[in-house]
Amino acid sequence: MIDIQNYIDGTLRAPVNGEYFDNIEPATGKAYARIPDSNEKDVEHAVAAAERAFPIWSGMSTAERSAILMRVSEGINAKLDELAHAESKDNGKPIKLAKSVDIPRARDNFAFFATAILHDENAMHDMGQNGFNYTLRKPLGVVGCISPWNLPLYLFSWKIAPALAAGNCVVAKPSEVTPMTAFLLSSICMEAGMPPGVLNIVHGYGQSAGQAIVSHPTTKAISFTGGTSTGKIIAGIAAQQFKKTSLELGGKNANIVFGDADFDEALKTSVRSSFANQGQICLCGSRLLIHRSIYTKFRDAFVERVKALRVAPPHLETSQVGAVVSEAHRNKIEAYIELAKEEGGTVLCGGKRVVPDAPFNNGYYLEPTVIEGLSPHCRTNQEEIFGPVVTLMPFDDDDEAVAIANSTPYGLSSSIWTHNLNRAHRVAEKLDVGIVWVNCWLVRDLRTPFGGTKASGMGREGGFYALEFFSEPKNVCIHLPRIE
Ligand code: TXE
């Protein structure tokens, strides 16, 4: 058993209360590490260390900060294999995915923000003869970053990298379900020469360690990715203290395939957008809307491909669908499959557990599941399932597709598949979401705004949007008196 430690003031430490809880490997259902059960005392130490470090870190030149963050990026790259194995073990995702997406992306997040600050500009508003304004952008001070379990190091770094790059000191908490790669990052930061207290990582449960970060009067902003109900709690606490919040919450995204789409490409990508990471990505297209003219052909081809997906222990290079993240989460997904049946849905494939050979026979494996015949307004089509479950719905025209797509409380992303350029632009404009992909899915440019509308959250991450969130503009007005 590995004992995970908090990273506070540049050192690895046990939690103040000495308490730990088990870290379960989803592939086997067995505990393999212990997680600090930190509370407000650990958070207090972390905030105090961050406060002490702030003048040092914010006082560095951007070039100095950039160099340290680049070394963190290089450190992640040097340990790519080790981190990918750790991520796969902790989360249940196929090792191939961790190696090709999660860890490279964590590396790139640090490099992206480390270099972004070298190219940043501030605004100047000219008043002509009367003078001018210039706008300073100052770091906020100590900020909190709270991340989820589905893309652990990827989303952790997506928050802490811009926060640090902008000159803030950070108290961060990874998900208690997948803390391992954040723990490994602690040593990488030490080796990179990050001054003590600049980044502090406190492990533990959301209601204790997480909420202590949100409630602490010294944390000036909270960047959170997780469930919508947790987002509501965080927004409520933060609002009382006028804290900035960036909330990236759930999704129930529509993947819309029109009759004129490139059939093969739409098919191939739709399998991926439905089931990548066991369907546990907020951007997954969990509702597949198919034009009636191609519905039967597309459905049959889709189901055939889904049946061919290999559900297997994640350490195998051939695994395409690994284990879902926890027993509780598997139970939640299974309850939604039962609900779908009660609501009149037909399960076209999947819906059952997969039991690999020992020692993986107690892992949390589910078949990729395809369901049709449900109303767009039923609970299965309105609530986030966040697992390997996709529903299929036919539509007759563009307006109906948009109406179904927009009918949920969520508004994160959508994909449109069509060769008709006018339709693509028209539909993209009408979709009430933060991100639209045309003839693709999850193609990412780190400069673009990332986030959703409605119950999918508030604010945008990415590029200068994130750097703006983690800084405070201060306008300086210079009046030029007339020379007589
Ligand atoms: O998330 P939580 P859970 C959705 C998905 C999933 C559901 C619940 O539908 O089934 O949310 O997942 C911390 N104060 N998404 O329960 O609890 C927690 O410790 C401060 C979508 O795992 O929101 C963890 O670090 N922090 C999502 C983080 O919040 C608190 C990704 C997220 O956990 C806290 C994950 C509190 N009171 C789940 N309570 C996405 N948008 O990608 C919990 N936390």
Short mmCIF file of C-alpha atoms and ligand atoms in Angstrom, two decimals:
data_model
loop_
_atom_site.label_atom_id
_atom_site.label_comp_id
_atom_site.label_asym_id
_atom_site.label_seq_id
_atom_site.Cartn_x
_atom_site.Cartn_y
_atom_site.Cartn_z
CA MET A 1 0.00 0.00 0.00
CA ILE A 2 1.31 3.41 -1.00
CA ASP A 3 0.58 6.27 1.40
CA ILE A 4 -0.27 9.36 -0.60
CA GLN A 5 0.92 12.57 1.07
CA ASN A 6 -0.17 16.17 0.95
CA TYR A 7 2.21 18.61 -0.72
CA ILE A 8 2.36 21.69 1.50
CA ASP A 9 4.99 24.41 1.67
CA GLY A 10 7.30 22.44 -0.61
CA THR A 11 7.25 19.24 1.45
CA LEU A 12 5.32 15.98 1.42
CA ARG A 13 3.32 15.62 4.62
CA ALA A 14 0.87 13.33 6.36
CA PRO A 15 -2.53 14.86 7.17
CA VAL A 16 -2.68 16.66 10.53
CA ASN A 17 -5.19 14.17 11.96
CA GLY A 18 -3.15 11.18 10.74
CA GLU A 19 -6.27 9.69 9.11
CA TYR A 20 -6.33 7.96 5.73
CA PHE A 21 -8.91 6.20 3.59
CA ASP A 22 -8.55 3.58 0.88
CA ASN A 23 -7.81 4.26 -2.76
CA ILE A 24 -9.50 1.59 -4.87
CA GLU A 25 -8.22 0.35 -8.21
CA PRO A 26 -11.32 0.18 -10.46
CA ALA A 27 -9.81 -2.59 -12.61
CA THR A 28 -9.71 -5.01 -9.66
CA GLY A 29 -11.99 -3.45 -7.05
CA LYS A 30 -9.12 -3.71 -4.55
CA ALA A 31 -7.50 -1.02 -2.39
CA TYR A 32 -3.91 -0.30 -3.39
CA ALA A 33 -3.09 3.02 -1.72
CA ARG A 34 -4.21 5.22 1.16
CA ILE A 35 -5.41 8.80 0.74
CA PRO A 36 -4.98 11.50 3.41
CA ASP A 37 -8.33 12.42 4.95
CA SER A 38 -7.33 16.07 5.20
CA ASN A 39 -9.50 18.69 6.82
CA GLU A 40 -9.56 22.43 7.43
CA LYS A 41 -6.33 22.26 9.48
CA ASP A 42 -4.34 20.96 6.48
CA VAL A 43 -6.04 23.57 4.29
CA GLU A 44 -5.08 26.25 6.83
CA HIS A 45 -1.39 25.22 6.58
CA ALA A 46 -1.61 25.14 2.78
CA VAL A 47 -3.23 28.58 2.57
CA ALA A 48 -0.66 30.06 4.98
CA ALA A 49 2.19 28.61 2.91
CA ALA A 50 0.63 29.97 -0.27
CA GLU A 51 0.22 33.40 1.30
CA ARG A 52 3.90 33.45 2.30
CA ALA A 53 4.99 32.37 -1.17
CA PHE A 54 2.83 34.87 -3.03
CA PRO A 55 5.19 37.91 -2.88
CA ILE A 56 8.08 35.72 -4.11
CA TRP A 57 6.16 34.08 -6.95
CA SER A 58 4.24 37.15 -8.13
CA GLY A 59 7.43 39.21 -7.81
CA MET A 60 9.31 37.01 -10.29
CA SER A 61 9.56 38.10 -13.89
CA THR A 62 7.26 36.26 -16.28
CA ALA A 63 10.38 34.73 -17.86
CA GLU A 64 11.42 33.22 -14.50
CA ARG A 65 7.93 31.87 -13.80
CA SER A 66 7.70 30.56 -17.33
CA ALA A 67 11.02 28.70 -16.99
CA ILE A 68 9.88 26.91 -13.82
CA LEU A 69 6.54 25.92 -15.36
CA MET A 70 8.35 24.67 -18.47
CA ARG A 71 10.49 22.48 -16.24
CA VAL A 72 7.29 21.02 -14.74
CA SER A 73 6.09 20.29 -18.29
CA GLU A 74 9.40 18.63 -19.11
CA GLY A 75 9.24 16.66 -15.86
CA ILE A 76 5.82 15.31 -16.82
CA ASN A 77 7.16 14.38 -20.25
CA ALA A 78 10.14 12.56 -18.73
CA LYS A 79 7.77 10.49 -16.60
CA LEU A 80 5.07 10.06 -19.23
CA ASP A 81 5.02 6.30 -19.05
CA GLU A 82 5.01 6.11 -15.25
CA LEU A 83 2.25 8.73 -15.02
CA ALA A 84 0.16 7.00 -17.70
CA HIS A 85 0.35 3.70 -15.83
CA ALA A 86 -0.56 5.43 -12.59
CA GLU A 87 -3.51 7.20 -14.22
CA SER A 88 -4.80 4.01 -15.79
CA LYS A 89 -4.52 2.11 -12.50
CA ASP A 90 -6.18 4.88 -10.50
CA ASN A 91 -9.03 5.59 -12.90
CA GLY A 92 -9.65 2.38 -14.85
CA LYS A 93 -9.09 4.01 -18.25
CA PRO A 94 -7.25 2.09 -20.98
CA ILE A 95 -3.50 2.59 -20.71
CA LYS A 96 -3.45 3.55 -24.38
CA LEU A 97 -5.74 6.50 -23.67
CA ALA A 98 -3.69 7.68 -20.69
CA LYS A 99 -0.50 7.50 -22.78
CA SER A 100 -1.92 9.21 -25.86
CA VAL A 101 -4.28 11.77 -24.30
CA ASP A 102 -4.24 12.35 -20.54
CA ILE A 103 -0.55 12.70 -19.77
CA PRO A 104 0.57 14.39 -23.01
CA ARG A 105 -2.24 16.86 -22.49
CA ALA A 106 -1.16 17.57 -18.87
CA ARG A 107 2.36 18.21 -20.18
CA ASP A 108 1.00 20.50 -22.89
CA ASN A 109 -1.19 22.44 -20.46
CA PHE A 110 1.91 23.49 -18.49
CA ALA A 111 3.87 24.33 -21.65
CA PHE A 112 0.96 26.23 -23.14
CA PHE A 113 0.44 28.55 -20.15
CA ALA A 114 4.17 28.83 -19.44
CA THR A 115 4.64 30.28 -22.92
CA ALA A 116 1.31 32.15 -23.11
CA ILE A 117 2.46 34.59 -20.42
CA LEU A 118 5.49 35.46 -22.57
CA HIS A 119 3.15 36.71 -25.31
CA ASP A 120 0.50 38.38 -23.18
CA GLU A 121 -0.43 42.04 -23.72
CA ASN A 122 -2.21 44.60 -21.62
CA ALA A 123 -4.81 47.08 -22.86
CA MET A 124 -4.28 50.81 -23.41
CA HIS A 125 -7.26 53.07 -24.11
CA ASP A 126 -6.27 56.30 -25.75
CA MET A 127 -8.25 59.49 -24.92
CA GLY A 128 -6.38 61.58 -27.47
CA GLN A 129 -5.53 65.07 -26.26
CA ASN A 130 -6.97 64.30 -22.82
CA GLY A 131 -4.65 61.45 -21.95
CA PHE A 132 -4.89 57.69 -21.86
CA ASN A 133 -5.66 54.65 -19.72
CA TYR A 134 -3.56 51.60 -19.25
CA THR A 135 -4.80 48.42 -17.62
CA LEU A 136 -2.58 46.45 -15.30
CA ARG A 137 -3.47 42.83 -14.71
CA LYS A 138 -2.54 41.64 -11.26
CA PRO A 139 -2.61 38.07 -9.91
CA LEU A 140 -5.38 37.52 -7.36
CA GLY A 141 -3.24 36.04 -4.57
CA VAL A 142 -4.14 32.58 -3.25
CA VAL A 143 -6.62 30.67 -5.39
CA GLY A 144 -8.31 27.26 -5.08
CA CYS A 145 -8.50 24.62 -7.81
CA ILE A 146 -10.74 21.58 -7.40
CA SER A 147 -10.79 18.87 -10.04
CA PRO A 148 -12.70 15.66 -10.83
CA TRP A 149 -11.80 12.01 -11.44
CA ASN A 150 -12.56 11.49 -15.10
CA LEU A 151 -9.41 13.11 -16.58
CA PRO A 152 -7.40 13.46 -13.38
CA LEU A 153 -4.03 15.03 -14.23
CA TYR A 154 -5.33 16.53 -17.46
CA LEU A 155 -8.02 18.63 -15.71
CA PHE A 156 -5.91 19.29 -12.62
CA SER A 157 -3.19 20.83 -14.80
CA TRP A 158 -5.78 22.69 -16.92
CA LYS A 159 -6.55 24.71 -13.77
CA ILE A 160 -3.32 25.00 -11.85
CA ALA A 161 -1.13 25.83 -14.87
CA PRO A 162 -2.96 29.09 -15.78
CA ALA A 163 -3.40 29.97 -12.10
CA LEU A 164 0.35 29.67 -11.48
CA ALA A 165 1.32 31.26 -14.80
CA ALA A 166 -0.75 34.33 -13.94
CA GLY A 167 1.32 34.70 -10.72
CA ASN A 168 -1.06 33.21 -8.17
CA CYS A 169 -0.23 30.69 -5.50
CA VAL A 170 -2.51 27.69 -5.45
CA VAL A 171 -4.19 25.37 -2.99
CA ALA A 172 -5.48 22.48 -5.07
CA LYS A 173 -7.47 19.36 -4.40
CA PRO A 174 -7.67 16.50 -6.88
CA SER A 175 -10.60 14.12 -6.70
CA GLU A 176 -10.39 11.70 -3.78
CA VAL A 177 -11.34 8.99 -6.27
CA THR A 178 -8.18 9.50 -8.38
CA PRO A 179 -5.45 11.31 -6.39
CA MET A 180 -2.37 9.39 -7.58
CA THR A 181 -1.06 11.48 -10.48
CA ALA A 182 -1.52 14.73 -8.55
CA PHE A 183 0.59 13.14 -5.81
CA LEU A 184 3.28 12.23 -8.36
CA LEU A 185 3.13 15.79 -9.68
CA SER A 186 4.24 17.05 -6.24
CA SER A 187 7.70 15.52 -6.72
CA ILE A 188 7.92 16.81 -10.28
CA CYS A 189 7.26 20.35 -8.98
CA MET A 190 9.95 19.97 -6.31
CA GLU A 191 12.44 18.72 -8.91
CA ALA A 192 11.48 21.64 -11.18
CA GLY A 193 12.56 24.10 -8.49
CA MET A 194 9.14 25.49 -7.75
CA PRO A 195 9.51 27.63 -4.60
CA PRO A 196 7.85 26.15 -1.49
CA GLY A 197 4.20 27.15 -1.03
CA VAL A 198 3.59 28.20 -4.63
CA LEU A 199 1.56 25.05 -5.31
CA ASN A 200 0.00 23.12 -2.45
CA ILE A 201 -1.92 19.90 -3.00
CA VAL A 202 -4.31 18.81 -0.27
CA HIS A 203 -5.91 15.38 -0.62
CA GLY A 204 -9.23 14.33 0.86
CA TYR A 205 -12.97 14.41 0.57
CA GLY A 206 -14.93 17.22 -1.06
CA GLN A 207 -17.10 18.03 1.93
CA SER A 208 -14.10 18.44 4.25
CA ALA A 209 -10.88 19.36 2.39
CA GLY A 210 -12.63 20.72 -0.73
CA GLN A 211 -15.15 22.84 1.10
CA ALA A 212 -12.45 24.22 3.43
CA ILE A 213 -10.60 25.55 0.35
CA VAL A 214 -13.80 27.16 -0.96
CA SER A 215 -14.78 28.66 2.43
CA HIS A 216 -11.35 29.95 3.44
CA PRO A 217 -11.48 33.77 3.49
CA THR A 218 -8.01 34.00 1.91
CA THR A 219 -8.76 32.08 -1.32
CA LYS A 220 -9.74 34.73 -3.82
CA ALA A 221 -11.10 32.53 -6.61
CA ILE A 222 -12.24 28.97 -7.10
CA SER A 223 -11.87 27.05 -10.31
CA PHE A 224 -13.96 23.89 -10.16
CA THR A 225 -14.80 21.02 -12.49
CA GLY A 226 -17.22 18.41 -11.30
CA GLY A 227 -20.89 17.64 -10.84
CA THR A 228 -23.61 20.28 -11.20
CA SER A 229 -24.95 19.76 -7.66
CA THR A 230 -21.45 20.30 -6.20
CA GLY A 231 -21.09 23.38 -8.42
CA LYS A 232 -24.24 24.83 -6.81
CA ILE A 233 -22.83 24.36 -3.29
CA ILE A 234 -19.52 25.96 -4.27
CA ALA A 235 -21.20 28.87 -6.06
CA GLY A 236 -23.35 29.50 -2.97
CA ILE A 237 -20.40 29.62 -0.56
CA ALA A 238 -18.22 31.68 -2.91
CA ALA A 239 -20.97 34.23 -3.59
CA GLN A 240 -21.20 35.07 0.14
CA GLN A 241 -17.55 36.13 0.05
CA PHE A 242 -17.66 37.75 -3.43
CA LYS A 243 -15.19 35.17 -4.71
CA LYS A 244 -14.68 34.67 -8.40
CA THR A 245 -15.79 31.23 -9.60
CA SER A 246 -15.21 29.32 -12.78
CA LEU A 247 -17.49 26.30 -12.84
CA GLU A 248 -17.23 23.57 -15.44
CA LEU A 249 -20.06 21.18 -14.72
CA GLY A 250 -21.88 18.39 -16.49
CA GLY A 251 -23.13 17.89 -20.01
CA LYS A 252 -25.80 16.02 -21.95
CA ASN A 253 -24.41 16.73 -25.36
CA ALA A 254 -26.18 16.20 -28.66
CA ASN A 255 -24.25 14.60 -31.48
CA ILE A 256 -26.32 15.48 -34.57
CA VAL A 257 -25.89 13.45 -37.76
CA PHE A 258 -27.65 14.93 -40.81
CA GLY A 259 -28.60 12.91 -43.88
CA ASP A 260 -25.80 14.42 -45.97
CA ALA A 261 -23.02 13.66 -43.45
CA ASP A 262 -19.90 11.71 -44.34
CA PHE A 263 -21.40 8.44 -43.12
CA ASP A 264 -18.19 6.58 -42.31
CA GLU A 265 -16.50 9.48 -40.59
CA ALA A 266 -19.62 10.33 -38.55
CA LEU A 267 -19.97 6.68 -37.60
CA LYS A 268 -16.35 6.21 -36.54
CA THR A 269 -16.21 9.41 -34.51
CA SER A 270 -19.64 8.86 -32.95
CA VAL A 271 -18.46 5.56 -31.48
CA ARG A 272 -15.53 7.44 -29.96
CA SER A 273 -17.55 10.44 -28.77
CA SER A 274 -20.05 8.09 -27.11
CA PHE A 275 -17.64 5.73 -25.36
CA ALA A 276 -14.18 7.29 -25.01
CA ASN A 277 -13.01 7.05 -21.39
CA GLN A 278 -16.02 4.76 -20.74
CA GLY A 279 -18.28 7.71 -21.61
CA GLN A 280 -16.93 9.62 -18.61
CA ILE A 281 -16.06 12.88 -20.35
CA CYS A 282 -18.28 15.90 -19.89
CA LEU A 283 -18.00 16.42 -23.69
CA CYS A 284 -19.19 12.94 -24.69
CA GLY A 285 -22.07 12.96 -27.15
CA SER A 286 -24.44 11.01 -24.95
CA ARG A 287 -27.47 11.78 -27.14
CA LEU A 288 -27.04 10.72 -30.75
CA LEU A 289 -29.56 12.48 -33.00
CA ILE A 290 -29.81 10.92 -36.47
CA HIS A 291 -31.78 12.24 -39.46
CA ARG A 292 -34.69 9.91 -40.20
CA SER A 293 -33.54 9.36 -43.81
CA ILE A 294 -30.45 7.46 -42.58
CA TYR A 295 -31.64 6.42 -39.12
CA THR A 296 -31.95 2.67 -39.66
CA LYS A 297 -28.74 2.34 -41.67
CA PHE A 298 -26.72 4.45 -39.24
CA ARG A 299 -28.19 2.77 -36.15
CA ASP A 300 -27.43 -0.73 -37.42
CA ALA A 301 -23.87 0.15 -38.42
CA PHE A 302 -23.33 1.97 -35.11
CA VAL A 303 -24.56 -0.97 -33.03
CA GLU A 304 -22.36 -3.36 -34.99
CA ARG A 305 -19.28 -1.24 -34.26
CA VAL A 306 -20.17 -0.80 -30.61
CA LYS A 307 -20.57 -4.56 -30.15
CA ALA A 308 -17.04 -4.97 -31.51
CA LEU A 309 -15.49 -2.67 -28.86
CA ARG A 310 -13.20 -4.63 -26.55
CA VAL A 311 -14.05 -4.22 -22.87
CA ALA A 312 -10.96 -5.39 -21.00
CA PRO A 313 -8.63 -4.60 -18.09
CA PRO A 314 -7.09 -1.22 -18.76
CA HIS A 315 -3.43 -2.25 -18.60
CA LEU A 316 -3.87 -4.30 -21.79
CA GLU A 317 -2.81 -2.40 -24.91
CA THR A 318 -5.83 -3.94 -26.68
CA SER A 319 -8.36 -2.60 -24.15
CA GLN A 320 -10.74 -0.10 -25.76
CA VAL A 321 -13.19 0.24 -22.88
CA GLY A 322 -11.76 -0.10 -19.38
CA ALA A 323 -13.43 -0.07 -15.97
CA VAL A 324 -15.71 2.75 -14.86
CA VAL A 325 -14.27 4.74 -12.00
CA SER A 326 -15.93 3.22 -8.92
CA GLU A 327 -18.47 0.78 -7.66
CA ALA A 328 -20.83 3.62 -6.70
CA HIS A 329 -20.52 5.07 -10.17
CA ARG A 330 -21.15 1.71 -11.81
CA ASN A 331 -24.29 1.35 -9.71
CA LYS A 332 -25.44 4.81 -10.77
CA ILE A 333 -24.96 3.97 -14.46
CA GLU A 334 -26.78 0.64 -14.07
CA ALA A 335 -29.68 2.40 -12.36
CA TYR A 336 -29.96 4.70 -15.39
CA ILE A 337 -30.03 1.70 -17.75
CA GLU A 338 -32.90 0.26 -15.69
CA LEU A 339 -34.63 3.63 -15.75
CA ALA A 340 -34.30 3.77 -19.53
CA LYS A 341 -36.08 0.42 -19.81
CA GLU A 342 -38.85 1.61 -17.46
CA GLU A 343 -39.21 4.72 -19.60
CA GLY A 344 -39.87 2.55 -22.67
CA GLY A 345 -36.36 2.36 -24.14
CA THR A 346 -35.03 -0.63 -26.04
CA VAL A 347 -31.47 -1.70 -25.28
CA LEU A 348 -29.93 -2.44 -28.69
CA CYS A 349 -26.66 -3.67 -27.24
CA GLY A 350 -24.81 -3.73 -23.93
CA GLY A 351 -26.44 -3.06 -20.59
CA LYS A 352 -24.64 -5.80 -18.72
CA ARG A 353 -21.54 -6.19 -16.59
CA VAL A 354 -18.40 -7.72 -18.03
CA VAL A 355 -16.41 -10.05 -15.77
CA PRO A 356 -12.80 -10.56 -16.92
CA ASP A 357 -10.60 -13.32 -15.51
CA ALA A 358 -9.07 -13.00 -12.02
CA PRO A 359 -7.64 -10.77 -10.59
CA PHE A 360 -9.93 -8.42 -12.55
CA ASN A 361 -13.18 -10.26 -11.82
CA ASN A 362 -14.24 -7.74 -9.16
CA GLY A 363 -13.50 -4.68 -11.33
CA TYR A 364 -16.20 -2.29 -12.53
CA TYR A 365 -16.67 -3.24 -16.18
CA LEU A 366 -19.80 -2.42 -18.16
CA GLU A 367 -20.67 -3.16 -21.76
CA PRO A 368 -21.05 -0.10 -23.98
CA THR A 369 -24.79 0.40 -24.11
CA VAL A 370 -26.98 1.76 -26.92
CA ILE A 371 -30.63 2.58 -26.26
CA GLU A 372 -33.40 3.76 -28.62
CA GLY A 373 -37.10 4.49 -28.47
CA LEU A 374 -37.03 7.12 -25.71
CA SER A 375 -38.73 10.51 -25.66
CA PRO A 376 -36.23 13.41 -25.74
CA HIS A 377 -37.89 14.65 -22.55
CA CYS A 378 -37.60 11.54 -20.38
CA ARG A 379 -35.11 11.50 -17.48
CA THR A 380 -32.68 9.24 -19.34
CA ASN A 381 -32.42 11.89 -22.04
CA GLN A 382 -32.34 14.84 -19.66
CA GLU A 383 -29.95 13.80 -16.88
CA GLU A 384 -26.22 13.26 -17.06
CA ILE A 385 -25.38 9.54 -16.84
CA PHE A 386 -21.62 9.96 -17.36
CA GLY A 387 -20.97 6.39 -18.40
CA PRO A 388 -20.84 4.11 -21.44
CA VAL A 389 -24.46 4.74 -22.37
CA VAL A 390 -25.76 6.52 -25.45
CA THR A 391 -29.33 7.06 -26.62
CA LEU A 392 -30.38 7.28 -30.27
CA MET A 393 -33.15 9.57 -31.49
CA PRO A 394 -34.41 10.25 -35.02
CA PHE A 395 -35.28 13.77 -36.23
CA ASP A 396 -36.99 15.10 -39.35
CA ASP A 397 -35.54 18.57 -39.96
CA ASP A 398 -33.00 21.10 -38.71
CA ASP A 399 -35.45 22.85 -36.40
CA GLU A 400 -36.39 19.62 -34.69
CA ALA A 401 -32.73 18.66 -34.23
CA VAL A 402 -32.00 22.03 -32.61
CA ALA A 403 -35.11 21.81 -30.41
CA ILE A 404 -34.13 18.33 -29.12
CA ALA A 405 -30.48 19.37 -28.67
CA ASN A 406 -31.48 22.44 -26.65
CA SER A 407 -34.13 20.68 -24.57
CA THR A 408 -31.96 19.65 -21.59
CA PRO A 409 -30.89 21.76 -18.59
CA TYR A 410 -27.28 21.42 -19.83
CA GLY A 411 -25.47 23.42 -22.50
CA LEU A 412 -21.86 22.30 -22.79
CA SER A 413 -21.10 21.08 -26.32
CA SER A 414 -22.52 19.64 -29.49
CA SER A 415 -21.30 18.03 -32.70
CA ILE A 416 -22.87 18.57 -36.13
CA TRP A 417 -22.25 16.21 -39.03
CA THR A 418 -23.17 17.64 -42.46
CA HIS A 419 -21.65 18.58 -45.81
CA ASN A 420 -23.97 21.58 -46.10
CA LEU A 421 -21.96 24.60 -45.00
CA ASN A 422 -25.02 26.84 -44.62
CA ARG A 423 -26.73 24.29 -42.40
CA ALA A 424 -23.60 23.87 -40.27
CA HIS A 425 -23.37 27.61 -39.59
CA ARG A 426 -27.11 28.04 -39.05
CA VAL A 427 -27.40 25.14 -36.64
CA ALA A 428 -24.17 26.03 -34.79
CA GLU A 429 -25.56 29.52 -34.20
CA LYS A 430 -28.83 28.17 -32.75
CA LEU A 431 -27.38 25.59 -30.39
CA ASP A 432 -27.43 26.82 -26.79
CA VAL A 433 -23.98 25.48 -25.85
CA GLY A 434 -20.48 26.81 -25.26
CA ILE A 435 -18.69 24.59 -27.80
CA VAL A 436 -19.76 23.31 -31.24
CA TRP A 437 -17.75 20.87 -33.34
CA VAL A 438 -18.52 20.57 -37.06
CA ASN A 439 -17.63 17.21 -38.62
CA CYS A 440 -15.41 16.33 -35.67
CA TRP A 441 -15.38 15.86 -31.91
CA LEU A 442 -12.95 16.88 -29.18
CA VAL A 443 -10.60 18.64 -31.56
CA ARG A 444 -8.97 21.02 -29.11
CA ASP A 445 -7.11 24.28 -29.55
CA LEU A 446 -6.02 25.39 -26.08
CA ARG A 447 -6.51 29.07 -26.97
CA THR A 448 -10.27 28.77 -27.44
CA PRO A 449 -12.93 29.45 -24.78
CA PHE A 450 -13.90 26.25 -22.98
CA GLY A 451 -17.07 26.00 -20.90
CA GLY A 452 -20.82 25.78 -21.05
CA THR A 453 -24.16 27.52 -20.62
CA LYS A 454 -27.10 26.78 -18.30
CA ALA A 455 -26.43 23.92 -15.82
CA SER A 456 -23.10 23.19 -17.55
CA GLY A 457 -21.53 26.01 -15.63
CA MET A 458 -20.24 29.55 -15.53
CA GLY A 459 -17.21 31.17 -17.05
CA ARG A 460 -14.70 29.96 -19.59
CA GLU A 461 -11.36 28.20 -19.28
CA GLY A 462 -8.64 28.11 -21.92
CA GLY A 463 -6.07 30.52 -23.31
CA PHE A 464 -6.34 34.13 -22.23
CA TYR A 465 -9.82 33.44 -20.82
CA ALA A 466 -8.18 31.42 -18.05
CA LEU A 467 -5.39 33.97 -17.52
CA GLU A 468 -8.04 36.69 -17.24
CA PHE A 469 -10.02 34.67 -14.72
CA PHE A 470 -6.94 34.27 -12.56
CA SER A 471 -6.10 37.98 -12.60
CA GLU A 472 -7.67 41.28 -11.64
CA PRO A 473 -7.61 44.22 -14.05
CA LYS A 474 -6.64 47.60 -12.62
CA ASN A 475 -7.16 50.64 -14.79
CA VAL A 476 -4.79 53.58 -14.47
CA CYS A 477 -6.09 56.80 -15.99
CA ILE A 478 -3.52 59.42 -16.99
CA HIS A 479 -4.93 62.86 -17.60
CA LEU A 480 -2.79 65.14 -19.73
CA PRO A 481 -3.43 68.79 -18.86
CA ARG A 482 -3.35 71.24 -21.73
CA ILE A 483 -0.07 73.11 -22.18
CA GLU A 484 -0.94 76.83 -22.26
O1 TXE B 1 -18.32 14.74 -8.54
P1 TXE B 1 -18.04 15.85 -7.47
P2 TXE B 1 -18.68 13.22 -8.31
C1 TXE B 1 -20.64 14.62 -12.87
C2 TXE B 1 -21.03 13.21 -13.28
C3 TXE B 1 -20.90 12.45 -12.02
C4 TXE B 1 -21.40 13.47 -11.02
C5 TXE B 1 -20.93 13.25 -9.62
O2 TXE B 1 -22.39 13.22 -13.70
O3 TXE B 1 -21.69 11.30 -11.99
O4 TXE B 1 -20.86 14.69 -11.48
O5 TXE B 1 -19.54 12.98 -9.62
C6 TXE B 1 -14.96 17.89 -4.92
N1 TXE B 1 -16.83 21.49 -1.76
N2 TXE B 1 -19.25 14.91 -13.16
O6 TXE B 1 -19.58 13.05 -7.14
O7 TXE B 1 -18.49 15.42 -6.13
C7 TXE B 1 -14.62 16.43 -5.00
O8 TXE B 1 -13.86 16.04 -3.89
C8 TXE B 1 -15.70 21.49 -2.50
C9 TXE B 1 -19.01 15.73 -14.30
O9 TXE B 1 -17.44 12.48 -8.32
O10 TXE B 1 -18.61 17.10 -8.02
C10 TXE B 1 -13.88 16.39 -6.31
O11 TXE B 1 -12.54 16.84 -6.15
N3 TXE B 1 -15.34 20.47 -3.28
C11 TXE B 1 -17.64 16.23 -14.31
C12 TXE B 1 -14.64 17.38 -7.17
O12 TXE B 1 -15.34 18.21 -6.25
C13 TXE B 1 -16.15 19.40 -3.34
C14 TXE B 1 -16.56 15.37 -13.85
C15 TXE B 1 -15.64 16.77 -8.13
O13 TXE B 1 -16.45 15.87 -7.44
C16 TXE B 1 -17.34 19.34 -2.61
C17 TXE B 1 -16.94 14.61 -12.68
C18 TXE B 1 -17.69 20.45 -1.79
N4 TXE B 1 -18.81 20.49 -1.06
C19 TXE B 1 -18.25 14.38 -12.40
N5 TXE B 1 -17.96 18.17 -2.87
C20 TXE B 1 -17.23 17.09 -15.49
N6 TXE B 1 -17.77 18.30 -15.56
O14 TXE B 1 -16.41 16.70 -16.30
C21 TXE B 1 -17.17 17.50 -3.74
N7 TXE B 1 -16.08 18.24 -4.03
#
